[in-house]
Coordinates of C-alpha atoms in Angstrom, one line a residue:
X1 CA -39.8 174.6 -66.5
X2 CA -38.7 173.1 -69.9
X3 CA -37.3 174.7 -72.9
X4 CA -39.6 174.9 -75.9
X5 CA -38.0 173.3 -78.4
X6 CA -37.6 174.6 -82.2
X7 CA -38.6 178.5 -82.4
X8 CA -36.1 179.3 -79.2
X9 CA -33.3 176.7 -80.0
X10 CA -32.9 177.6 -83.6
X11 CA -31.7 181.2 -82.1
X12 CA -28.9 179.3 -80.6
X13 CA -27.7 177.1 -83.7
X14 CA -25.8 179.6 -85.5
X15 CA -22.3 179.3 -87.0
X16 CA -19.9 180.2 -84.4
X17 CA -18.7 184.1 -84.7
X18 CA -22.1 185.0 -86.5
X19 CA -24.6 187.1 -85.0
X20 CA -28.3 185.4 -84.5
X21 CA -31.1 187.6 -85.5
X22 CA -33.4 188.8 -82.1
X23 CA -36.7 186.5 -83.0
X24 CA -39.2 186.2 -80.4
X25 CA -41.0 183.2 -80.5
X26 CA -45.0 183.1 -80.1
X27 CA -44.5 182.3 -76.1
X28 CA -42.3 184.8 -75.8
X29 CA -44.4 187.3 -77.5
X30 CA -47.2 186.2 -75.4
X31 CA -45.5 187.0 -72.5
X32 CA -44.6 190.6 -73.9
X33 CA -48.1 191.6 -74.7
X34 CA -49.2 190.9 -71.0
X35 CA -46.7 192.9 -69.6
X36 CA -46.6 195.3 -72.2
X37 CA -50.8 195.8 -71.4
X38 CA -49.9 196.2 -67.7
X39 CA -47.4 198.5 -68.5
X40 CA -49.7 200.2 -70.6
X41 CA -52.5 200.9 -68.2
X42 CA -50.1 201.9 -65.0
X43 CA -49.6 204.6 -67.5
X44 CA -53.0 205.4 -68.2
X45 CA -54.5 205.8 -65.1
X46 CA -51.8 207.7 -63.3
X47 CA -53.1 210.7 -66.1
X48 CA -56.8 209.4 -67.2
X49 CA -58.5 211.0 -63.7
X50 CA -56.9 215.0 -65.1
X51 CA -59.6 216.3 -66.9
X52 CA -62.5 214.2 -65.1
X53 CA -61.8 215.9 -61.9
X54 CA -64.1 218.9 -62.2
X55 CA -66.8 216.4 -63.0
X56 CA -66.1 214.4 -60.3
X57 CA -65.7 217.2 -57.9
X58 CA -69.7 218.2 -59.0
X59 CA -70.8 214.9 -57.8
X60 CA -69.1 213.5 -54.7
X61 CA -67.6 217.0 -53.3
X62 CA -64.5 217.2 -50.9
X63 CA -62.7 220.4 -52.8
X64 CA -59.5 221.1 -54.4
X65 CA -58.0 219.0 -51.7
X66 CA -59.8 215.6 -52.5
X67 CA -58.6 216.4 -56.1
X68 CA -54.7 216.7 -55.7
X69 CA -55.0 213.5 -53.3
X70 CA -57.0 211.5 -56.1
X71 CA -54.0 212.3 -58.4
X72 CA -50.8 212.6 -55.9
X73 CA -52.2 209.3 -53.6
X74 CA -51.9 207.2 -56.7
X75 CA -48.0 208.3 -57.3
X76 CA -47.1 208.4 -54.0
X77 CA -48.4 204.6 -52.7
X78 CA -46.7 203.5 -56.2
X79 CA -43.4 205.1 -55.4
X80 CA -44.0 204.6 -51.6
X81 CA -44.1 200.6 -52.4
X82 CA -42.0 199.9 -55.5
X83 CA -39.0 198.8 -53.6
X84 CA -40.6 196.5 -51.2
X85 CA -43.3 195.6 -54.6
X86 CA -40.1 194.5 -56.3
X87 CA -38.8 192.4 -53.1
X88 CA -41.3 190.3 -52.6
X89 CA -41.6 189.1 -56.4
X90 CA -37.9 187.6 -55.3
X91 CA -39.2 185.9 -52.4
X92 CA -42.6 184.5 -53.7
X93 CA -42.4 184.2 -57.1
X94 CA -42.8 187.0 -60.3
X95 CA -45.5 185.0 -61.3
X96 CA -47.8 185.0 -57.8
X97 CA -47.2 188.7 -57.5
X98 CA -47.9 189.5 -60.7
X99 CA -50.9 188.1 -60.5
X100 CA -52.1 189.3 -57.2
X101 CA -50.9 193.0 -59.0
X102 CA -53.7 192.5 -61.6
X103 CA -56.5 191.0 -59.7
X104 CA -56.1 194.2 -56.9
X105 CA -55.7 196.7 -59.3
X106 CA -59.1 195.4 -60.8
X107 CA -60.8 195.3 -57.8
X108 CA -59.5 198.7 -56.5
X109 CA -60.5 200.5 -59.9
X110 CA -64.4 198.9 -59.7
X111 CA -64.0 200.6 -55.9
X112 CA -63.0 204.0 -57.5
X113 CA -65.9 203.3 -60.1
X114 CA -68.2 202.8 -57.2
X115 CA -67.0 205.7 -54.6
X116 CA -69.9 207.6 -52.7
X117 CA -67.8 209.6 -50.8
X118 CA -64.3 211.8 -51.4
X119 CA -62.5 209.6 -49.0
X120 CA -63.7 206.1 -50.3
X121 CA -62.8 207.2 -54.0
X122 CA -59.0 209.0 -53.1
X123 CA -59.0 205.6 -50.8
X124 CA -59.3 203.5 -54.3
X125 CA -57.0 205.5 -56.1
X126 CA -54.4 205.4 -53.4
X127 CA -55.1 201.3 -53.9
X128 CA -54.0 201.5 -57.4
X129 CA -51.0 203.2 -57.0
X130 CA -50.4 200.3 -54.6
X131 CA -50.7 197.6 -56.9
X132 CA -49.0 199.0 -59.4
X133 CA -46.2 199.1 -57.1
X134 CA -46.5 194.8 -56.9
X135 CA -47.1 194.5 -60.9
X136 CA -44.1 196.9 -62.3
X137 CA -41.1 195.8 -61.1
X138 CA -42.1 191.9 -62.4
X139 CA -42.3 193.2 -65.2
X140 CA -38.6 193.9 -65.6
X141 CA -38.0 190.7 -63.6
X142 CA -39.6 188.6 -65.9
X143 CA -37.4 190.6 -68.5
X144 CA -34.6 189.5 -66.5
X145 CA -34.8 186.0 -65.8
X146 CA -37.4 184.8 -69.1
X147 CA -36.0 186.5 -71.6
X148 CA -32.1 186.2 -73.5
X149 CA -29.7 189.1 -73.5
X150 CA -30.3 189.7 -76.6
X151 CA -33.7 190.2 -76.0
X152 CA -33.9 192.6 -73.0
X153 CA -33.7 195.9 -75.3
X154 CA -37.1 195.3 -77.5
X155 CA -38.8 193.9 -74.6
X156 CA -37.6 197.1 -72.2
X157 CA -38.3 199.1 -75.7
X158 CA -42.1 197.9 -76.5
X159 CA -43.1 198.0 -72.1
X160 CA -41.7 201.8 -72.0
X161 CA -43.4 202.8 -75.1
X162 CA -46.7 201.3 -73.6
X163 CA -46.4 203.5 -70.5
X164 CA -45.5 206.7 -72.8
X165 CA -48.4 205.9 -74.1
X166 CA -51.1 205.3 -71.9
X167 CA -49.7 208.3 -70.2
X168 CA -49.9 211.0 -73.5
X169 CA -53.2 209.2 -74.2
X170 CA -54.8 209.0 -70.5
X171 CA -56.2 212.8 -70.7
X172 CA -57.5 212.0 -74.0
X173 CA -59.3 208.8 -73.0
X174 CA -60.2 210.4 -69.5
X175 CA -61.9 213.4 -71.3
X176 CA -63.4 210.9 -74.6
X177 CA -65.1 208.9 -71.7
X178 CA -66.8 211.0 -69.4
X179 CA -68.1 213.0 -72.2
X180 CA -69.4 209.9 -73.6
X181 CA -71.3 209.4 -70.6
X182 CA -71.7 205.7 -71.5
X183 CA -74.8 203.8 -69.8
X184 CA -75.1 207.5 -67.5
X185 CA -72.1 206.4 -66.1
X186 CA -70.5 210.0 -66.7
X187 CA -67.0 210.2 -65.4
X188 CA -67.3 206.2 -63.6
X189 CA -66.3 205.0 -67.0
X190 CA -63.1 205.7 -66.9
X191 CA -62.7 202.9 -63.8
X192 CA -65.0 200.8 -64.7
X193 CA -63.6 200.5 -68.0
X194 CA -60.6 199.0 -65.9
X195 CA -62.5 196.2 -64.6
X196 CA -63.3 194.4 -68.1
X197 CA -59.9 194.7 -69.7
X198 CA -58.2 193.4 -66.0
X199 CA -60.4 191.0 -66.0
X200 CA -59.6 189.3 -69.5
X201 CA -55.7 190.6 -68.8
X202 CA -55.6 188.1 -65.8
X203 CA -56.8 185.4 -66.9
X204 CA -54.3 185.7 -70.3
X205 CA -51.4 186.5 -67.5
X206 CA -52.4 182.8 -65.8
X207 CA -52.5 181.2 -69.3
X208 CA -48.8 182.5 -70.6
X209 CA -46.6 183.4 -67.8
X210 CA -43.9 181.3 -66.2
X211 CA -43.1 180.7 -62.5
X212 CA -40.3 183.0 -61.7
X213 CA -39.3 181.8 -58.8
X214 CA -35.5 181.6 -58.1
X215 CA -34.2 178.6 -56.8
X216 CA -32.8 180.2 -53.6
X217 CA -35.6 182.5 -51.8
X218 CA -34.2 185.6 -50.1
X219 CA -36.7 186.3 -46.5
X220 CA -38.2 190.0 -46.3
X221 CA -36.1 192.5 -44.4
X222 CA -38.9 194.1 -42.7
X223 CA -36.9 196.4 -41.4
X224 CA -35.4 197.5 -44.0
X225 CA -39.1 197.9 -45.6
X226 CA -40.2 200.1 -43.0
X227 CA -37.4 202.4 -43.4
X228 CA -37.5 202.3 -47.5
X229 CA -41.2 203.0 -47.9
X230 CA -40.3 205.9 -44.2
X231 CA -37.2 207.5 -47.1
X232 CA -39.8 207.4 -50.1
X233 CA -43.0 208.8 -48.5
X234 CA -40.7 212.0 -46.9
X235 CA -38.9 212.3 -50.5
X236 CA -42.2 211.9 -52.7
X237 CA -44.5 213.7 -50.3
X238 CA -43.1 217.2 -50.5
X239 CA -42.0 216.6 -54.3
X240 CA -45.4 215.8 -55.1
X241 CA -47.1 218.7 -53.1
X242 CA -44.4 221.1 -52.0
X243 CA -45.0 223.4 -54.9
X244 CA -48.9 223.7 -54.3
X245 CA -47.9 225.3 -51.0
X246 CA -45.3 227.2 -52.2
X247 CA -42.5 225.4 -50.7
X248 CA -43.3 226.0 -47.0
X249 CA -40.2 225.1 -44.9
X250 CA -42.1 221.4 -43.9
X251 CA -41.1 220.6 -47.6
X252 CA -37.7 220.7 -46.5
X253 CA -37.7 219.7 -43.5
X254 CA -39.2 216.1 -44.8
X255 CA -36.7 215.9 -47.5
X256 CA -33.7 216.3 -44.8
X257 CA -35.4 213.8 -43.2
X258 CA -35.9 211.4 -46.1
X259 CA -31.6 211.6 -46.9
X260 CA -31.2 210.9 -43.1
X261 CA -33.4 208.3 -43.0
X262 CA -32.0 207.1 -46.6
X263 CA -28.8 206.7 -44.6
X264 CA -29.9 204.5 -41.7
X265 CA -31.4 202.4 -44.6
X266 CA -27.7 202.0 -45.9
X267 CA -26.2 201.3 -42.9
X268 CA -29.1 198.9 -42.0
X269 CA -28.4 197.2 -45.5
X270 CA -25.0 196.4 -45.1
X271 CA -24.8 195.3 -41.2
X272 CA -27.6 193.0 -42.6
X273 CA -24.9 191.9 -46.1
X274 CA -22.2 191.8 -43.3
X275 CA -23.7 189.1 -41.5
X276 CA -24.8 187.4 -44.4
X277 CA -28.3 188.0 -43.5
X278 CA -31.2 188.8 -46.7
X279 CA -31.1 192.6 -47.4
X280 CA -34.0 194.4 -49.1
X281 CA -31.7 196.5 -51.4
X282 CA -28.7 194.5 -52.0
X283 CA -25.3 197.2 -51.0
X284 CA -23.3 195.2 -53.9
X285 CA -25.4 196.7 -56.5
X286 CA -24.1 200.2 -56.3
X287 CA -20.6 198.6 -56.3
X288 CA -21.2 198.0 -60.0
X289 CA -20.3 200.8 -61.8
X290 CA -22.6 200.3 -64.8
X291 CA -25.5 200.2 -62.4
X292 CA -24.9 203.1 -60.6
X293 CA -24.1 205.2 -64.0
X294 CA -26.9 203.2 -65.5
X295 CA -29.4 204.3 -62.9
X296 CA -27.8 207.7 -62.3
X297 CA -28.7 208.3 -66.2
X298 CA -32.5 206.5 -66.0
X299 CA -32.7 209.1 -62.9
X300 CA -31.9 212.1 -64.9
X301 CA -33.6 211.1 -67.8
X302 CA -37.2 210.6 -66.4
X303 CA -36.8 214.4 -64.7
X304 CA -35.8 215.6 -67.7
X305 CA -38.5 213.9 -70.2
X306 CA -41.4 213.9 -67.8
X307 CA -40.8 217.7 -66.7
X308 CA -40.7 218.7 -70.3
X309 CA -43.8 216.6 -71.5
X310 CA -45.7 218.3 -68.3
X311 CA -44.4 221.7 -69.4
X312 CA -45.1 221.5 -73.2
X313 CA -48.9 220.0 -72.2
X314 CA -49.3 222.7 -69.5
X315 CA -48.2 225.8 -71.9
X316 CA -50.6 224.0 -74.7
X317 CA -53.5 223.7 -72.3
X318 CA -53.5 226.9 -70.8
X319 CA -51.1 228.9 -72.6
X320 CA -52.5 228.5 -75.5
X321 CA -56.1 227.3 -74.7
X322 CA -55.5 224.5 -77.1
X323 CA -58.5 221.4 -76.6
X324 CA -57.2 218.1 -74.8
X325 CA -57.7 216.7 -78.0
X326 CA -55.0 218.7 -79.9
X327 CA -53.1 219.0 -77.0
X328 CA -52.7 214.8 -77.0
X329 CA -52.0 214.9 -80.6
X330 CA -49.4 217.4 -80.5
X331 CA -48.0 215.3 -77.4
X332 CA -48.1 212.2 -79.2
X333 CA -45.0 212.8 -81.3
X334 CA -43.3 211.9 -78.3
X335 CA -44.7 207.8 -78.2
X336 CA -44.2 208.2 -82.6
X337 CA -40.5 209.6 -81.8
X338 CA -40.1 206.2 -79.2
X339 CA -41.1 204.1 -81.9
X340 CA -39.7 205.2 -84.9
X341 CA -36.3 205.1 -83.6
X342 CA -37.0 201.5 -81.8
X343 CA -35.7 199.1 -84.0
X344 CA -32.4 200.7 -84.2
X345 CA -32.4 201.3 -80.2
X346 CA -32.9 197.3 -79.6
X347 CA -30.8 196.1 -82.3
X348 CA -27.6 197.9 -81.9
X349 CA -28.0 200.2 -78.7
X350 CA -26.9 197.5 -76.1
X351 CA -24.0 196.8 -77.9
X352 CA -22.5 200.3 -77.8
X353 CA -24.4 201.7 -74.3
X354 CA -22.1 204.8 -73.7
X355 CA -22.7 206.2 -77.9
X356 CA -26.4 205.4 -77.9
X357 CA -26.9 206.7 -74.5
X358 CA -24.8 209.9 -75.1
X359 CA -26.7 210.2 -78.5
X360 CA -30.6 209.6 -76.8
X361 CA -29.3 212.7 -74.4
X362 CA -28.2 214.9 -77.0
X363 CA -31.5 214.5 -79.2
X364 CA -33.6 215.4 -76.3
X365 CA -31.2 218.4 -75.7
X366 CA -31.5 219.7 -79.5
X367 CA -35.3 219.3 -78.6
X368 CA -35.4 221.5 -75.6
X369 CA -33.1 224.3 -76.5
X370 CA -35.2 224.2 -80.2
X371 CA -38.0 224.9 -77.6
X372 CA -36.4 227.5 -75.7
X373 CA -36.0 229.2 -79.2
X374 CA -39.7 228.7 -80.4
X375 CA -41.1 230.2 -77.1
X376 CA -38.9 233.5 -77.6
X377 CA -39.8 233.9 -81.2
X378 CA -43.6 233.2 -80.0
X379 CA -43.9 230.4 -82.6
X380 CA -47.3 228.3 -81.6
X381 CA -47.4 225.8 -84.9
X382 CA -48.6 223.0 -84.1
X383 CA -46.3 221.1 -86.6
X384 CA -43.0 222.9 -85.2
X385 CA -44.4 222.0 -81.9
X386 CA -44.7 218.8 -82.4
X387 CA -41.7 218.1 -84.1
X388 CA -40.0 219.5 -80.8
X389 CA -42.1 216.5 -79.1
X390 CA -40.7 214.3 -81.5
X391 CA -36.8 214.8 -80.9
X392 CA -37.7 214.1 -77.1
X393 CA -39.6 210.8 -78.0
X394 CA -36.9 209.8 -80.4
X395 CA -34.2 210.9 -77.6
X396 CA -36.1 208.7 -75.1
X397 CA -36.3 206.2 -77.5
X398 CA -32.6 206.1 -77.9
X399 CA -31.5 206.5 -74.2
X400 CA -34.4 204.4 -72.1
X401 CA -34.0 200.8 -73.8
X402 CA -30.2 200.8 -73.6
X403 CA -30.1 202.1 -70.4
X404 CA -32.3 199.0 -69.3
X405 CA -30.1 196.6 -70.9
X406 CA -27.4 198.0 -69.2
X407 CA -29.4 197.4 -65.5
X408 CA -30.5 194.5 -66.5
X409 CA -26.8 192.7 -67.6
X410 CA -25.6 194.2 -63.5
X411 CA -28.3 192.0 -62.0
X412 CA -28.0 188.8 -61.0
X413 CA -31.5 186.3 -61.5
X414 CA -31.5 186.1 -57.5
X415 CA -31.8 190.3 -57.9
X416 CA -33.9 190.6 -60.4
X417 CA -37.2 191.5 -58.6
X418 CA -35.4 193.9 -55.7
X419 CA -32.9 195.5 -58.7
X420 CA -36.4 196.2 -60.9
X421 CA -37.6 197.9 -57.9
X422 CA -34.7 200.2 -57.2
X423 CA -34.8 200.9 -61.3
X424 CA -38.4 201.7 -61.2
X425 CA -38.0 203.6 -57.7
X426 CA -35.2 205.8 -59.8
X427 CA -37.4 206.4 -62.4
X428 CA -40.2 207.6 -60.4
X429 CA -38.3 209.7 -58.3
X430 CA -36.6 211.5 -61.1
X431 CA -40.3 212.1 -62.3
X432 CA -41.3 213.9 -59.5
X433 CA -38.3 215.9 -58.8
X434 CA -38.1 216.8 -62.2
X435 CA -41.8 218.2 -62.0
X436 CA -41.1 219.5 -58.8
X437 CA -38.4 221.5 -58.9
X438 CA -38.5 222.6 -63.1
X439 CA -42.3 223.0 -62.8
X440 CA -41.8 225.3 -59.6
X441 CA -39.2 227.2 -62.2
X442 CA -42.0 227.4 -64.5
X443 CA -44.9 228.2 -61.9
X444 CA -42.3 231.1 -60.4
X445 CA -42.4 233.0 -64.1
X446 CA -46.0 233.2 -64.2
X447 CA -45.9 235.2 -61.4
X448 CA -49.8 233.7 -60.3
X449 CA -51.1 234.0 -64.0
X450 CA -54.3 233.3 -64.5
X451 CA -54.4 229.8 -66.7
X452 CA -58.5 230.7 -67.6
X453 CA -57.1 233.9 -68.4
X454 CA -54.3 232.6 -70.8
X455 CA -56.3 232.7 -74.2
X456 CA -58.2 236.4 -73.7
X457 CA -55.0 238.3 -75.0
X458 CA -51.7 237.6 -76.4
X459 CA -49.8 239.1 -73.5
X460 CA -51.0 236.3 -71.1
X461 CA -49.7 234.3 -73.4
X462 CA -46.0 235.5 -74.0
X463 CA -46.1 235.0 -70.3
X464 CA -46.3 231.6 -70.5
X465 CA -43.8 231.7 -73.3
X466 CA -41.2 233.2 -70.9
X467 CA -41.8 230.7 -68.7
X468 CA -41.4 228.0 -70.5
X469 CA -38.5 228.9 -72.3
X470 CA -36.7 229.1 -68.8
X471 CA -38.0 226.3 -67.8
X472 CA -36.8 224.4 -70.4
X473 CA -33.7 225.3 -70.1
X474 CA -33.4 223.2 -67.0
X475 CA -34.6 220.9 -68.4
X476 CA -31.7 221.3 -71.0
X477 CA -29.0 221.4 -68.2
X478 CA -30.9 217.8 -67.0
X479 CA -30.1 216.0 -70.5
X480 CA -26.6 217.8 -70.8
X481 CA -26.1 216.1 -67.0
X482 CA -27.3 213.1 -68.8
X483 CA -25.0 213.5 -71.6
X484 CA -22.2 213.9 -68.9
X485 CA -23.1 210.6 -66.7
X486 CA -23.1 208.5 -70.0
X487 CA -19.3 208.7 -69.6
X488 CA -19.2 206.1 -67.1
X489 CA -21.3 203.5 -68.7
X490 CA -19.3 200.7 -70.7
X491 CA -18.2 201.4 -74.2
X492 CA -19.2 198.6 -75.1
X493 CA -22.1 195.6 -74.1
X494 CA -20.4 193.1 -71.4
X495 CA -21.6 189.3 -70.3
X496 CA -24.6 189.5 -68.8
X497 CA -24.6 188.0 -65.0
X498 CA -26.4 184.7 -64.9
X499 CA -28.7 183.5 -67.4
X500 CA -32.0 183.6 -68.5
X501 CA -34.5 180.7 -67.7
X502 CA -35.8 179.8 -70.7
X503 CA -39.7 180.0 -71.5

């Protein structure tokens, strides 16, 4: 692969001691876009099916059972996979996987789009998830090994605000489309939809991005597959479900199992290092104290964010009785938070990781305790509300791109596509125990509330109020813990290991 000349080299001709300005060139933008669209849509359709489930429901049957598995199969084949996803984009290119991400993701959604039956529709979903679990962690890969150090913070910037979102805006769209009924299609159009926009995002993904393949190809540990995607399914399972069943003592039972069997997977990764044999997780990285902090951090963060965005929507929705509509809008200050404090993140945050970091987790925590004080004074504005929404996007904002540099400059290129797994595996497991465990804190004050019943009187209400606001204040303790890990990460930005291949 050759450099293109002019646009990328005049980055590098600077006077020695002077800072260059971060300029993407048009490839490079290119490149962004694709996997900022991908990134975009994983976010979208884990949320878009919400509020077309009681239509769907109507139509094909299967119960209250065949609607938490069209939701929960999704995040639970994407979590399930994301290690091993990541993996194989080391041993057969970022590119090829990439690719074959896309092209099954489209296929799968025309399959949910098409479903006759319960089991052929949660069978599509669970698809998706799947393929999502190939096309994510290339796309911090591709960060890795395409893109310059200096680079890494706007690209990880611009792909997490595309999955915040397509995540705020997936009820929206979910709820827009199936009312729209377009062509009779009814609640189909939210898939099909998918198939389009996949279509046209493949063939621009074959037109603009690189090889990726490193010049030294690590072999599949299949093993060590087996027992990652064994630790992920007993961990996600009961995270995912446990609360809809009240925590029954199978919940813990599988999540004993998952830290034993999380154990055999470390001793099975480094009797495979010691013989100098390919590992699927390589031990060195949690050697590295930045990564560890770094992902420790990422992990607390995506509890604490995601279990706050699902508490706010949830008290809005059926606290409240608010539409979808307003409920999205009010949500949204969290994407407008992301993005109004971006150019500052990128520019300066991966200089000075610890500050920025320490700063992101002490937004989000003036958010949530200004939160816990709004639900005791029984303050529904909408604009106070969503300014709350706003210091968590801005937090995020803050803490998420750094954080990624951070990874990022602890991988090696030969690491890129197993270290974006574990990073993205983090990420997703934070999300879930953050929902599970602060949402089962929430779900515990309403006492078995009624949510149709929520906007009939004002005491139903205040319920949900109280709830909330002790809710929150876990997920106040989560950023504060936040606040606390970002003592380990490096004061200031270090070398980066191995470089970028250029586009």
């Amino acid at each position: 692969m050759t450099m293109v000349e002019g646009e990328d080299r005049q980055q590098e001709d600077v006077r020695e001691g002077e800072a260059a300005p971060v300029r993407l060139s048009r490839r490079r933008w290119a490149v962004l876009g694709v996997l900022g669209a991908a990134s975009f849509f994983d976010g979208l359709d884990a949320n878009i099916i919400a509020v077309a489930l009681p239509s769907i429901q109507r139509e094909l049957g299967g119960g209250f059972s065949m609607a938490q598995w069209a939701v929960a199969g999704y995040s639970l084949a994407t979590a399930v996979l994301l290690i091993t996803g990541g993996r194989l984009g080391d041993i057969y290119g970022t590119r090829r996987v990439f690719l074959i991400g896309i092209a099954g993701f489209t296929l799968s959604s025309a399959v949910v789009a098409a479903a006759t039956t319960p089991e052929l529709l949660v069978g599509g979903r669970v698809a998706q998830g799947a393929m999502v679990a190939l096309m994510l962690p290339q796309s911090m890969a591709v960060v890795k090994q395409q893109f310059r150090p200096e680079e890494w913070a706007i690209a990880s910037a611009i792909t997490g605000l595309a999955i915040s979102a397509g995540s705020i805006g997936g009820p929206v769209v979910g709820g827009f489309l199936t009312d729209l009924d377009l062509f009779g299609t009814g609640w189909r159009a939210i898939f099909w939809i998918n198939v389009p926009i996949g279509a046209a995002l493949l063939a621009c993904a074959i037109r603009v991005l690189p090889e990726g393949r490193t010049e030294q190809r690590p072999t599949l540990d299949l093993p060590g597959a087996v027992l990652v995607a064994s630790a992920s399914l007993a961990l996600m399972f009961p995270l995912v479900r446990g609360s809809e069943h009240g925590w029954a003592p199978w919940s813990f039972g599988l999540i004993a199992l998952s830290l034993v069997l999380w154990l055999v997977l470390a001793a099975h990764q480094r009797h495979r290092s010691a013989r100098g044999t390919d590992v699927l997780i390589p031990p060195a990285l949690f050697r590295r104290r930045a990564f560890t902090a770094g992902l420790t951090a990422a992990l607390f963060t995506f509890a604490g964010a995601t279990s706050f965005t699902f508490l706010l929507t949830y008290y809005l929705q059926f606290g409240l009785a608010w539409s979808s509509t307003r409920t999205a809008l009010a949500v949204a200050a969290v994407p407008l938070g992301i993005a109004l404090v971006f150019q500052i993140a990128w520019k300066h945050g991966p200089a000075r990781p610890r500050l920025f970091v320490t700063c992101g987790a002490l937004t989000m925590l003036a958010g949530a305790l200004c939160m816990v004080g709004l639900a005791a004074a029984g303050r529904t504005d909408f604009a106070l509300l969503a300014a709350v929404a706003f210091l968590l996007g801005a937090g995020t904002g803050l803490t998420s791109p750094v954080l990624t540099a951070v990874l990022l400059n602890s991988l090696a290129p030969r690491e890129a596509g197993a270290g974006a797994g574990v990073i993205y595996a983090s990420t997703q497991f934070g999300s879930a125990l953050g929902i599970g465990v602060i949402g089962a804190v929430f779900f515990g004050g309403l006492g078995g509330a009624s949510a149709g019943a929520a906007a009939a009187d004002g005491r139903t209400a205040a319920l949900y109020g109280d709830a909330l606001g002790t809710a929150v204040l876990c997920t106040a303790a989560v950023f504060a813990l936040v606040a606390v890990v970002a003592r380990a990460l490096p004061r200031q930005g270090t070398e980066p290991t191995g470089d970028p291949v250029p586009l």
